[in-house]
Amino acid sequence: MLISWNWLKKYVPVQEPVETVLSSLVHAGVSVEKVRHLGRDITHVVVAELLSVEKHPQADRLSLTRVSDGTETYQVVCGAKNIAPGQKVPLAKVGALLPGNFEIKAAKIRGVESFGMLCSAKELGLAEDAEGILILPPEAPVGKDFLEYGGLPDTLFELEITPNRADLLSHLGVAREVAALFHKDVQPPKAGKAPEGATPVSKLARLSVEAKDLCPLYTCRVIEGVRIGPSPRWLSQTLERLGQRSINNIVDVTNYVLQEMGQPLHAFDLDELHGRQIVVRRAAPGEKIPLLDDTTRDLKENMLVIADADRPVALAGIMGGGNSQVTGKTQNILLESALFLPGSVRKTARQLGISTDSSYRFERGVDPEGVKAALERAASLIVELAGGKMAPGIGEASAPDLKPPPLSYRPQRANALLGLESPAPAQIAILKALGCGVKGAADSKTLEVQPPSYRLDLTREIDLIEEIARMTGYDKIPSAAPPIPSDLFQIESGVPFEKEIRFVFHQAGLYEAVGSTFLPADFPQKLKLAENHPLRRFQEVTNPIADDQRVLRPTLLPSLLAAVQLNLSHQLESAYLYELNKVFSPGPADLPVEKPQAAAVLAGMAPGAGWTHPEREVDFYDIKGLAEDLVSQARLTGVQWEYGQGGAPYGGAPTFQVKDSQGNLLLWGGAVHPKVLKEYDISTPCFALEVELSALKKVSRRSASYTPLPKFPGAWRDIALVVPDGVTSAQVVAAIEEQGKPELKKVLLFDLYRGPHLPSGFRSLAYRLQFLNEERTLTDPEVAQKVSRIVDHLKSRYAIALR
């Protein structure tokens, strides 16, 4: 939508510069695509008359002209071919400035002196691709300042209107938006008084609407005795500035009101309407219509047309017919202003491949209350510019009620959704500035809001809330993370908690297994359990269904090991399995006590093999990492890690246990003993993890915390350390974090090396450190100082040296 700043200011008395207004529109969600300033950088350009045009004595492609500004005559050399004596043209005198800070100077061109320049529209910044000198109307006053004559300076800006904001497809609509943003009153255009004839419109033309479902409102005026001719300069100039060609005074008025008020109009030659009749109906089978674009279109039965007594004379809401158009012979006109169903216009336009300014607006919806206002405005302008008399009365056929329904609105709901603390009176003021009617006291919980007829997009409470956000300013809505429950592990019910445990296992690439609730009675021997091992106390089934299902399982490990063996026996390279289920122990009166437990087993080749990660078998650190993920995701506090060699079913490699602050066992794991693996016919290393869910739920958890993304870049440094075997990586990381705070954000172990290049009893650990300051970018010397302090601390505490 192209808008003229000078035209816009006729309807809203805004004093702010155009740049401020455009910025406010953008902040309110109205996109400004392009801005052109017309005449802003022009000085000393006047309207001049060409007195003579002769060939340049030294150049075939140049002309030597004499022009007059009414007081003086100037010799000007010109290269354009469209000039002739008697024409009115813009003359830039010596000393004039043109766009681009181009100054006109007296010059000698091919040996002939030239005092000024005849200007094209492109040179004046009024058009982007115009060729030849700008020829002005014959009535242009010689000597008049060109800016004053052309209504300049002006600014044109193009708005990208979203489909829901059809109210912005006019200068009046944009004026309403600007008025709301700058707390001004809109001054809408008014219809002038026009002389009326003696015969009412009902006697001059008959109106009937047969397709009321596609045309809820149709109005018309009849004007007799008009004189068709060229439009006055102000009208043709206004339309040409928006890129529209001036046709005649009648058609130009309909185009002007379209741009002014957003309501499409059409003028029929009343004497060409058979039976002086207007019928709004669907097209009949086989009908055709000649259109104003000199084409004839075949019509389908679902298309809405405007017809006279015998034939279609217009495509409703799209284009008029050539059989009833206004010509130089027209004396009486019927002026149409209507409301057509958007879907009907859109469908017909798509089927025929036609798009016009009229269909563009009808497809998005027009203001029902603006139909009559635009009709009266255009009718009064036609009488003013073309003469004639207006027939008393308006031809009208309408639906009973086109007023939009009122909406319930809750100011507190708006604040809750937007994160604002806007008082109800301020919100009411915004809604009223947008043209809404508001009923209810400011302290009421619910208000009744009546949207204006031109805001077809306001159909729900949330639409009104969006308007509050727009007019308040999106930049004033606080940025905040959405509220998230502080405890992501919901421990009120076991199911949600177990779901989160499953999530951790799934993220690690494990598959869930479901084993039998029963075990054979010899499972303790297969697990190599000591005689006093707690798992040897189990609940036997009185009447087992099979000999290998005599025991209610006290652990999930046997069934998982059996599943691992089954998978590996089918030539799979690895098996990553877990199970969440109930285990059982003897209870009072020979009744079993059940409790939830989780277990996981990793066997075979480690995941993630590739170019940067050579193939390897799973090891202790894989199962320990899985346990660390569980502890981290559950946000457990006060837990203690213990390491050792363990006992059956574990052994042959390090094992770990995680306990709470009271010493209660939460989870444990490590390498499954080779003798146990032999019992289950597993030939590859296997590592297991077991989790006591009932104990895990009782451990306190830290609240979830979130930090925004960093505004400044971080700095990464790698350090390789020679560490005694007696010092764990966890101890090294803790010491690094202690000295690196608060700028140290991450510590990542990425390499372990043992070899002949290191002293006996030592290994090399390489860490990657990330430093980040929340308020500024850290300098290299600052980071180096931090790293040096960390290294000195490690050396003094653990005798660790840089490698």
PDB file of N, CA, C and O in Angstrom, residues 81-106:
ATOM      1  N   LYS A  81      14.247  14.213 -26.793  1.00  0.00           N
ATOM      2  CA  LYS A  81      13.601  14.278 -28.102  1.00  0.00           C
ATOM      3  C   LYS A  81      12.102  14.579 -28.017  1.00  0.00           C
ATOM      4  O   LYS A  81      11.455  14.719 -29.048  1.00  0.00           O
ATOM      5  N   ASN A  82      11.549  14.682 -26.791  1.00  0.00           N
ATOM      6  CA  ASN A  82      10.092  14.814 -26.670  1.00  0.00           C
ATOM      7  C   ASN A  82       9.652  16.252 -26.423  1.00  0.00           C
ATOM      8  O   ASN A  82       8.570  16.490 -25.890  1.00  0.00           O
ATOM      9  N   ILE A  83      10.481  17.226 -26.782  1.00  0.00           N
ATOM     10  CA  ILE A  83      10.137  18.624 -26.511  1.00  0.00           C
ATOM     11  C   ILE A  83       9.722  19.327 -27.795  1.00  0.00           C
ATOM     12  O   ILE A  83      10.134  18.956 -28.898  1.00  0.00           O
ATOM     13  N   ALA A  84       8.865  20.384 -27.594  1.00  0.00           N
ATOM     14  CA  ALA A  84       8.377  21.170 -28.740  1.00  0.00           C
ATOM     15  C   ALA A  84       7.991  22.545 -28.234  1.00  0.00           C
ATOM     16  O   ALA A  84       7.681  22.733 -27.059  1.00  0.00           O
ATOM     17  N   PRO A  85       8.013  23.547 -29.108  1.00  0.00           N
ATOM     18  CA  PRO A  85       7.637  24.903 -28.681  1.00  0.00           C
ATOM     19  C   PRO A  85       6.221  24.924 -28.125  1.00  0.00           C
ATOM     20  O   PRO A  85       5.332  24.201 -28.590  1.00  0.00           O
ATOM     21  N   GLY A  86       6.012  25.745 -27.092  1.00  0.00           N
ATOM     22  CA  GLY A  86       4.702  25.903 -26.471  1.00  0.00           C
ATOM     23  C   GLY A  86       4.488  24.991 -25.272  1.00  0.00           C
ATOM     24  O   GLY A  86       3.510  25.166 -24.535  1.00  0.00           O
ATOM     25  N   GLN A  87       5.358  24.020 -25.100  1.00  0.00           N
ATOM     26  CA  GLN A  87       5.198  23.118 -23.957  1.00  0.00           C
ATOM     27  C   GLN A  87       5.630  23.791 -22.659  1.00  0.00           C
ATOM     28  O   GLN A  87       6.471  24.697 -22.647  1.00  0.00           O
ATOM     29  N   LYS A  88       5.026  23.326 -21.545  1.00  0.00           N
ATOM     30  CA  LYS A  88       5.430  23.770 -20.204  1.00  0.00           C
ATOM     31  C   LYS A  88       6.315  22.690 -19.601  1.00  0.00           C
ATOM     32  O   LYS A  88       5.959  21.495 -19.612  1.00  0.00           O
ATOM     33  N   VAL A  89       7.478  23.115 -19.094  1.00  0.00           N
ATOM     34  CA  VAL A  89       8.462  22.161 -18.572  1.00  0.00           C
ATOM     35  C   VAL A  89       9.072  22.700 -17.284  1.00  0.00           C
ATOM     36  O   VAL A  89       9.046  23.908 -17.029  1.00  0.00           O
ATOM     37  N   PRO A  90       9.640  21.822 -16.440  1.00  0.00           N
ATOM     38  CA  PRO A  90      10.381  22.304 -15.269  1.00  0.00           C
ATOM     39  C   PRO A  90      11.785  22.733 -15.665  1.00  0.00           C
ATOM     40  O   PRO A  90      12.506  21.982 -16.339  1.00  0.00           O
ATOM     41  N   LEU A  91      12.152  23.948 -15.250  1.00  0.00           N
ATOM     42  CA  LEU A  91      13.465  24.506 -15.567  1.00  0.00           C
ATOM     43  C   LEU A  91      14.265  24.669 -14.282  1.00  0.00           C
ATOM     44  O   LEU A  91      13.829  25.362 -13.351  1.00  0.00           O
ATOM     45  N   ALA A  92      15.444  24.023 -14.241  1.00  0.00           N
ATOM     46  CA  ALA A  92      16.365  24.212 -13.117  1.00  0.00           C
ATOM     47  C   ALA A  92      17.319  25.323 -13.500  1.00  0.00           C
ATOM     48  O   ALA A  92      18.139  25.178 -14.414  1.00  0.00           O
ATOM     49  N   LYS A  93      17.205  26.457 -12.815  1.00  0.00           N
ATOM     50  CA  LYS A  93      18.036  27.602 -13.140  1.00  0.00           C
ATOM     51  C   LYS A  93      19.467  27.391 -12.645  1.00  0.00           C
ATOM     52  O   LYS A  93      19.755  26.477 -11.881  1.00  0.00           O
ATOM     53  N   VAL A  94      20.351  28.245 -13.107  1.00  0.00           N
ATOM     54  CA  VAL A  94      21.729  28.210 -12.621  1.00  0.00           C
ATOM     55  C   VAL A  94      21.726  28.429 -11.105  1.00  0.00           C
ATOM     56  O   VAL A  94      21.086  29.356 -10.611  1.00  0.00           O
ATOM     57  N   GLY A  95      22.407  27.551 -10.377  1.00  0.00           N
ATOM     58  CA  GLY A  95      22.418  27.613  -8.921  1.00  0.00           C
ATOM     59  C   GLY A  95      21.423  26.671  -8.271  1.00  0.00           C
ATOM     60  O   GLY A  95      21.403  26.527  -7.035  1.00  0.00           O
ATOM     61  N   ALA A  96      20.587  26.053  -9.074  1.00  0.00           N
ATOM     62  CA  ALA A  96      19.597  25.128  -8.520  1.00  0.00           C
ATOM     63  C   ALA A  96      20.274  23.855  -8.009  1.00  0.00           C
ATOM     64  O   ALA A  96      21.344  23.455  -8.476  1.00  0.00           O
ATOM     65  N   LEU A  97      19.620  23.220  -7.027  1.00  0.00           N
ATOM     66  CA  LEU A  97      20.081  21.921  -6.505  1.00  0.00           C
ATOM     67  C   LEU A  97      19.054  20.856  -6.846  1.00  0.00           C
ATOM     68  O   LEU A  97      17.855  21.047  -6.665  1.00  0.00           O
ATOM     69  N   LEU A  98      19.550  19.721  -7.339  1.00  0.00           N
ATOM     70  CA  LEU A  98      18.707  18.571  -7.645  1.00  0.00           C
ATOM     71  C   LEU A  98      19.095  17.412  -6.736  1.00  0.00           C
ATOM     72  O   LEU A  98      20.148  17.462  -6.068  1.00  0.00           O
ATOM     73  N   PRO A  99      18.276  16.384  -6.658  1.00  0.00           N
ATOM     74  CA  PRO A  99      18.591  15.243  -5.785  1.00  0.00           C
ATOM     75  C   PRO A  99      19.999  14.715  -6.034  1.00  0.00           C
ATOM     76  O   PRO A  99      20.474  14.668  -7.169  1.00  0.00           O
ATOM     77  N   GLY A 100      20.656  14.316  -4.949  1.00  0.00           N
ATOM     78  CA  GLY A 100      22.045  13.873  -5.039  1.00  0.00           C
ATOM     79  C   GLY A 100      23.018  15.016  -4.890  1.00  0.00           C
ATOM     80  O   GLY A 100      24.206  14.876  -5.198  1.00  0.00           O
ATOM     81  N   ASN A 101      22.505  16.174  -4.414  1.00  0.00           N
ATOM     82  CA  ASN A 101      23.326  17.372  -4.218  1.00  0.00           C
ATOM     83  C   ASN A 101      23.993  17.816  -5.530  1.00  0.00           C
ATOM     84  O   ASN A 101      25.131  18.271  -5.551  1.00  0.00           O
ATOM     85  N   PHE A 102      23.224  17.672  -6.626  1.00  0.00           N
ATOM     86  CA  PHE A 102      23.718  18.046  -7.950  1.00  0.00           C
ATOM     87  C   PHE A 102      23.387  19.517  -8.218  1.00  0.00           C
ATOM     88  O   PHE A 102      22.218  19.890  -8.294  1.00  0.00           O
ATOM     89  N   GLU A 103      24.403  20.332  -8.376  1.00  0.00           N
ATOM     90  CA  GLU A 103      24.215  21.773  -8.578  1.00  0.00           C
ATOM     91  C   GLU A 103      24.276  22.114 -10.062  1.00  0.00           C
ATOM     92  O   GLU A 103      25.140  21.639 -10.795  1.00  0.00           O
ATOM     93  N   ILE A 104      23.324  22.941 -10.496  1.00  0.00           N
ATOM     94  CA  ILE A 104      23.259  23.374 -11.898  1.00  0.00           C
ATOM     95  C   ILE A 104      24.141  24.611 -12.060  1.00  0.00           C
ATOM     96  O   ILE A 104      23.993  25.596 -11.340  1.00  0.00           O
ATOM     97  N   LYS A 105      25.041  24.509 -13.046  1.00  0.00           N
ATOM     98  CA  LYS A 105      25.951  25.624 -13.315  1.00  0.00           C
ATOM     99  C   LYS A 105      25.856  26.014 -14.789  1.00  0.00           C
ATOM    100  O   LYS A 105      25.459  25.199 -15.622  1.00  0.00           O
ATOM    101  N   ALA A 106      26.214  27.281 -15.061  1.00  0.00           N
ATOM    102  CA  ALA A 106      26.315  27.698 -16.466  1.00  0.00           C
ATOM    103  C   ALA A 106      27.456  26.919 -17.114  1.00  0.00           C
ATOM    104  O   ALA A 106      28.516  26.729 -16.518  1.00  0.00           O
TER     105      ALA A 106
END
